[in-house]
Short mmCIF file of C-alpha atoms in Angstrom, two decimals:
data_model
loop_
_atom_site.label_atom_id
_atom_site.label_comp_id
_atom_site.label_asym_id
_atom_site.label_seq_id
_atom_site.Cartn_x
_atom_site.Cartn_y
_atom_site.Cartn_z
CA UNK A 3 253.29 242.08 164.29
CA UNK A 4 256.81 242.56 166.11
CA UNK A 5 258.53 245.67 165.94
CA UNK A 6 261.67 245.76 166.87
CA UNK A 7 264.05 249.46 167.28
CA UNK A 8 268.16 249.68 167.84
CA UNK A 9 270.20 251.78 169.51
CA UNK A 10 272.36 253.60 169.62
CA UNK A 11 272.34 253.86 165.42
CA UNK A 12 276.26 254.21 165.88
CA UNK A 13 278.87 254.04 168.76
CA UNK A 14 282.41 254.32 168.81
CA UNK A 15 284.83 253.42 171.43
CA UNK A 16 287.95 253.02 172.42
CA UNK A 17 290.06 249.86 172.51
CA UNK A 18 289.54 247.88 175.18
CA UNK A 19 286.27 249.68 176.62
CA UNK A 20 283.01 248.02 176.55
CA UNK A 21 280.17 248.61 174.16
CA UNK A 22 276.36 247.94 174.89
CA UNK A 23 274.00 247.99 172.12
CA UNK A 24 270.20 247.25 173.48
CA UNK A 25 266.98 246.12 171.42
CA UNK A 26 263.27 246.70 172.65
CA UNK A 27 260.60 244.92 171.11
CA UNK A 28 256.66 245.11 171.24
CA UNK A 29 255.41 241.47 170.92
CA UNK A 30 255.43 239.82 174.65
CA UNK A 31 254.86 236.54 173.06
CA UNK A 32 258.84 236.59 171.37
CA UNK A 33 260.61 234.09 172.85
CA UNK A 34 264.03 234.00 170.52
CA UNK A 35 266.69 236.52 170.64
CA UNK A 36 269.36 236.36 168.42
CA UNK A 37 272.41 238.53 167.76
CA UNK A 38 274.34 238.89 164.39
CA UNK A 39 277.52 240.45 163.39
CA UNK A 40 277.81 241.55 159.88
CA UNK A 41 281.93 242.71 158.81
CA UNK A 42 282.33 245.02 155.95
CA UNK A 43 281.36 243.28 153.11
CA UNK A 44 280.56 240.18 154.60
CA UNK A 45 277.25 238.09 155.38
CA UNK A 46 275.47 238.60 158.83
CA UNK A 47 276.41 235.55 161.10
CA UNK A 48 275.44 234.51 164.56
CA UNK A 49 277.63 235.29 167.59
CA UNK A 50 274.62 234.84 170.25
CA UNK A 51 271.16 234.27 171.12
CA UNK A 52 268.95 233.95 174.05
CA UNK A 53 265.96 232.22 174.90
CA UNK A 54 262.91 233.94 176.95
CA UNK A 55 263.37 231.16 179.87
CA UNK A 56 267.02 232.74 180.69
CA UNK A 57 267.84 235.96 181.68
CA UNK A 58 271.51 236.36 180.32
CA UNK A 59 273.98 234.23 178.40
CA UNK A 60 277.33 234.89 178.46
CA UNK A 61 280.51 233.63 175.82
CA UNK A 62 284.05 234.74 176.23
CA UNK A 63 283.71 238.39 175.65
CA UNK A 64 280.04 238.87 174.79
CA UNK A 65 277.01 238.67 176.92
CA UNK A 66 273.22 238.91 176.08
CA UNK A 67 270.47 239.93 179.02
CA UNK A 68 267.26 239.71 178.55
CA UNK A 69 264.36 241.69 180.70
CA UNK A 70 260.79 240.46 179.57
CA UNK A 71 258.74 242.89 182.01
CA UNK A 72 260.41 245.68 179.96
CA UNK A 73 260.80 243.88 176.39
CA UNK A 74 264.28 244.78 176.10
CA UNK A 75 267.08 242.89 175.58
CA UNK A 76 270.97 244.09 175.59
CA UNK A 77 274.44 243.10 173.44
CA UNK A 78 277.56 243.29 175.90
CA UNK A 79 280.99 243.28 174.35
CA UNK A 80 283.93 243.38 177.33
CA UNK A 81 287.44 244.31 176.30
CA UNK A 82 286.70 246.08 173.01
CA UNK A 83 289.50 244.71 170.21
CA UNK A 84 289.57 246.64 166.42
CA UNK A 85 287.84 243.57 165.16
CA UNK A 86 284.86 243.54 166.95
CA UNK A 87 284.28 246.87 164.16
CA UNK A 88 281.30 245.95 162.44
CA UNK A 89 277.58 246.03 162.46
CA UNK A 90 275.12 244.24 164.51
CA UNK A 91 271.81 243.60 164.38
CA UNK A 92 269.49 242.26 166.68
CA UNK A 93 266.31 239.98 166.00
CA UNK A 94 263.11 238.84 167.95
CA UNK A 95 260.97 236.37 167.25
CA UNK A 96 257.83 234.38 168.69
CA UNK A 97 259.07 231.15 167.17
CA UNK A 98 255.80 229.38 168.90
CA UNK A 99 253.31 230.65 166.11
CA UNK A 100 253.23 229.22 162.79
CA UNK A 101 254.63 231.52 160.01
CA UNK A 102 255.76 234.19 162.64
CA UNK A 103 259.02 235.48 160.81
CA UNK A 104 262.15 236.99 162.38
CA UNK A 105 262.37 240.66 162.63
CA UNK A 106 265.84 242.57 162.87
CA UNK A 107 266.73 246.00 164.29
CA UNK A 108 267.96 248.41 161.77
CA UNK A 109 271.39 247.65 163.14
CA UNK A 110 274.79 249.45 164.96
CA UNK A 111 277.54 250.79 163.19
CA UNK A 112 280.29 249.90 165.73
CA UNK A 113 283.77 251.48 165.82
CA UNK A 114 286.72 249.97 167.98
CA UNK A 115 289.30 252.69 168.05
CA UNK A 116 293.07 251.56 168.46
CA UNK B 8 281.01 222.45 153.41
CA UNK B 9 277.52 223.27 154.50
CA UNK B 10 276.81 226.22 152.84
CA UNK B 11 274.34 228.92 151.22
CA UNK B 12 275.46 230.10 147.22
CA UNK B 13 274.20 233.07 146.15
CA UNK B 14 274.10 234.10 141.96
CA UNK B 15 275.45 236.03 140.60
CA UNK B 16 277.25 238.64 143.49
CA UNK B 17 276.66 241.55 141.43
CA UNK B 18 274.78 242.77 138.89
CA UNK B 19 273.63 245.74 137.06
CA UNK B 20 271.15 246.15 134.83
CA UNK B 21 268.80 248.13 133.63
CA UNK B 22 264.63 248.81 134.68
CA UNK B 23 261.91 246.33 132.95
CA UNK B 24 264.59 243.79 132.46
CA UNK B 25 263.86 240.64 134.01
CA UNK B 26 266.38 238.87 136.48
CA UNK B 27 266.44 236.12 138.42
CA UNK B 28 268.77 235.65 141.58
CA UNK B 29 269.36 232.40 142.53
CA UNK B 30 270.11 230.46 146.04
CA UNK B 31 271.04 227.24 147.29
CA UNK B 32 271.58 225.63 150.20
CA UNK B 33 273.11 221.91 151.04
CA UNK B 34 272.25 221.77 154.51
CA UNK B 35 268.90 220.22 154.02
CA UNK B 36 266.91 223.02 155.53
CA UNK B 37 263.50 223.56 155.32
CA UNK B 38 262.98 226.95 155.67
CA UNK B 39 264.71 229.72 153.34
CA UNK B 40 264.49 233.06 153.03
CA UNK B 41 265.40 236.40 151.12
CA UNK B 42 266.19 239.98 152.80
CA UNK B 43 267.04 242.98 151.16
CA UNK B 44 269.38 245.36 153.49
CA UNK B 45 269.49 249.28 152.30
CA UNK B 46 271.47 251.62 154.88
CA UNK B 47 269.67 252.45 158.19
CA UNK B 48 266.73 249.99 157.18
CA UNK B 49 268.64 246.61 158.83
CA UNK B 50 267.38 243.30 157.35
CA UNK B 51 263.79 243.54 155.60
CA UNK B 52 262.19 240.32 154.75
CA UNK B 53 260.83 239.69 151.18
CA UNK B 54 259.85 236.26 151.18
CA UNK B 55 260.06 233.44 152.88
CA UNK B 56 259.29 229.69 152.68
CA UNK B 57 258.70 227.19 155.19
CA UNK B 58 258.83 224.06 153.13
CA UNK B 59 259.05 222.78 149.34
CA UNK B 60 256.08 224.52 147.45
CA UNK B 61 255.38 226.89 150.50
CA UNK B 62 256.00 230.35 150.06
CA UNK B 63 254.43 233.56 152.16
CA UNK B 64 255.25 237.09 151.77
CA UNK B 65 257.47 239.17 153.87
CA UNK B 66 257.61 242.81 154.73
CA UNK B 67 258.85 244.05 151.34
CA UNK B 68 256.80 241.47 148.77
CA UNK B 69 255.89 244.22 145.95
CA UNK B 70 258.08 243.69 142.78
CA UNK B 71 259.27 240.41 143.47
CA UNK B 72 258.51 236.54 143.10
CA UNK B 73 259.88 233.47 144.41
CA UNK B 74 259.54 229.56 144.04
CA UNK B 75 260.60 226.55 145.49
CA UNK B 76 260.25 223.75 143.51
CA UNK B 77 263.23 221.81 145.41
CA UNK B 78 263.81 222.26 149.01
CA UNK B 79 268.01 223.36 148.60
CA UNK B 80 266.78 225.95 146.01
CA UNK B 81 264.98 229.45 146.60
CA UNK B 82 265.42 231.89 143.71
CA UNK B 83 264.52 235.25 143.51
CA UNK B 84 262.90 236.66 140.66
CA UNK B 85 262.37 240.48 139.35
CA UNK B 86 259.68 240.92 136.52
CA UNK B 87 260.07 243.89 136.06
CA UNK B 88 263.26 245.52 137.86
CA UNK B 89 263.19 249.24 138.90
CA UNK B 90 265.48 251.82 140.43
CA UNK B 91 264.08 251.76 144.15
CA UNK B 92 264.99 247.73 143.64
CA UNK B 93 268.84 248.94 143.90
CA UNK B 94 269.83 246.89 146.97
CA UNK B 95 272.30 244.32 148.50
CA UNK B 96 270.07 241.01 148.09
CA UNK B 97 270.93 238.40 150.76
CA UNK B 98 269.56 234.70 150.80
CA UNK B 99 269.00 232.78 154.20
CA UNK B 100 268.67 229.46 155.34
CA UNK B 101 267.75 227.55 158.93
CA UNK B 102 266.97 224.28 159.96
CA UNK B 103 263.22 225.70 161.37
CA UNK B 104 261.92 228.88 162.17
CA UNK B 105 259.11 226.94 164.94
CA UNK B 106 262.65 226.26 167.02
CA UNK B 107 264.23 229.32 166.57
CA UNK B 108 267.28 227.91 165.09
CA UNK B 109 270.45 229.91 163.78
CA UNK B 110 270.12 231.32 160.43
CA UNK B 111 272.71 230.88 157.66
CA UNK B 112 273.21 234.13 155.32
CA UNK B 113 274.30 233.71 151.47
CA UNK B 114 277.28 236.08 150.47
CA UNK B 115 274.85 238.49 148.60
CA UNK B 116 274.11 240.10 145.74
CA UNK B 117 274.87 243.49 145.01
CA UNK B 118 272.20 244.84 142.25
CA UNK B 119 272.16 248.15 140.98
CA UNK B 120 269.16 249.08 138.61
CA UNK B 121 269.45 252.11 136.16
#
């Protein structure tokens, strides 16, 4: 089945920095990338995903890319604010095959310092 | 207000007494699903269900049960509750898992078994 590993665990930067968290995963066959941002004490929520026909997807002040030779795929956040804080977790699935199920990362603390 | 309800948010109890977690969605979805998330462990699956009287085990099935009788409801049941069961609880919703759709997360449930 897909396995799918996060870094970094945590990553703090500065206001206004960028921040890139990346995701490999071991099934070729995944073809749906999603991204999800979970505040503190909140419920996980989609701010982007990406589909294996694109390379990168871009909205405002988040990007995803996507390399399929290397089964990686990477979260870019430009122009760091304090409320992009929060964890995120990525996800891969190969949505093709019946009863395949979405598998997350174990997730990135990350801290926008102000 | 398309939405997933999750009840109760907390609860603490104590081991070998049977609870059940409900969740409910109004967004006419067909596929639900429940995750448990425990610190540097991300978003483990428990069970999932693809349609009304469908139901398939996830990565963490062992001490739980589900059922869904309707297709807005998924509950959650614990037998037999233990300790290692301590966990935030979160319910999940999408319009299809075959088209990779956008998952809608519950608010959670915070149990704590002593």
């Amino acid at each position: 089945g897909e396995n799918v590993e996060q870094h970094p665990s945590t990553l703090s930067v500065q206001e206004g920095d960028s921040a890139v968290i990346k995701c490999t995963y071991s099934d070729s066959a995944s073809n749906y990338f999603p991204w999800y941002k979970q505040e503190l004490g909140k419920r996980p929520q989609l701010i982007i995903d990406i589909r294996s026909n694109v390379g990168e997807k871009k909205d405002q002040r988040i990007a995803v890319t996507l390399n399929k030779t290397a089964k990686h795929f990477s979260l870019h956040i430009t122009e760091t604010q304090p409320e992009d804080s929060a964890v995120y977790f990525c996800a891969a699935i190969n949505s093709m095959e019946y009863g395949n199920k979405l598998v997350f990362g174990a997730g990135t603390i990350l801290r926008v310092k102000s | 207000e398309a939405q997933v309800t999750q009840n109760p948010r907390y609860l603490i109890t104590v081991t070998g007494k049977k609870l059940t977690v409900t969740c409910s969605q109004n967004m006419n979805h067909e596929y639900m699903s429940w995750y448990r998330q425990d610190p540097g462990l991300g978003l483990r699956q428990i069970y999932y269900s693809m349609n009304v009287e469908v139901t398939d085990k996830g990565d963490v099935p062992e001490g739980y049960k589900v059922s869904r009788k309707e297709k807005r409801n998924f509950p959650l049941i614990l037998e037999s509750p233990s300790p290692n069961q301590t966990s935030l609880y979160f319910c999940a919703s999408s319009l299809s898992l075959s088209g990779a759709y956008e998952q809608y997360f519950g608010p959670g449930t915070r149990l704590t078994v002593t």
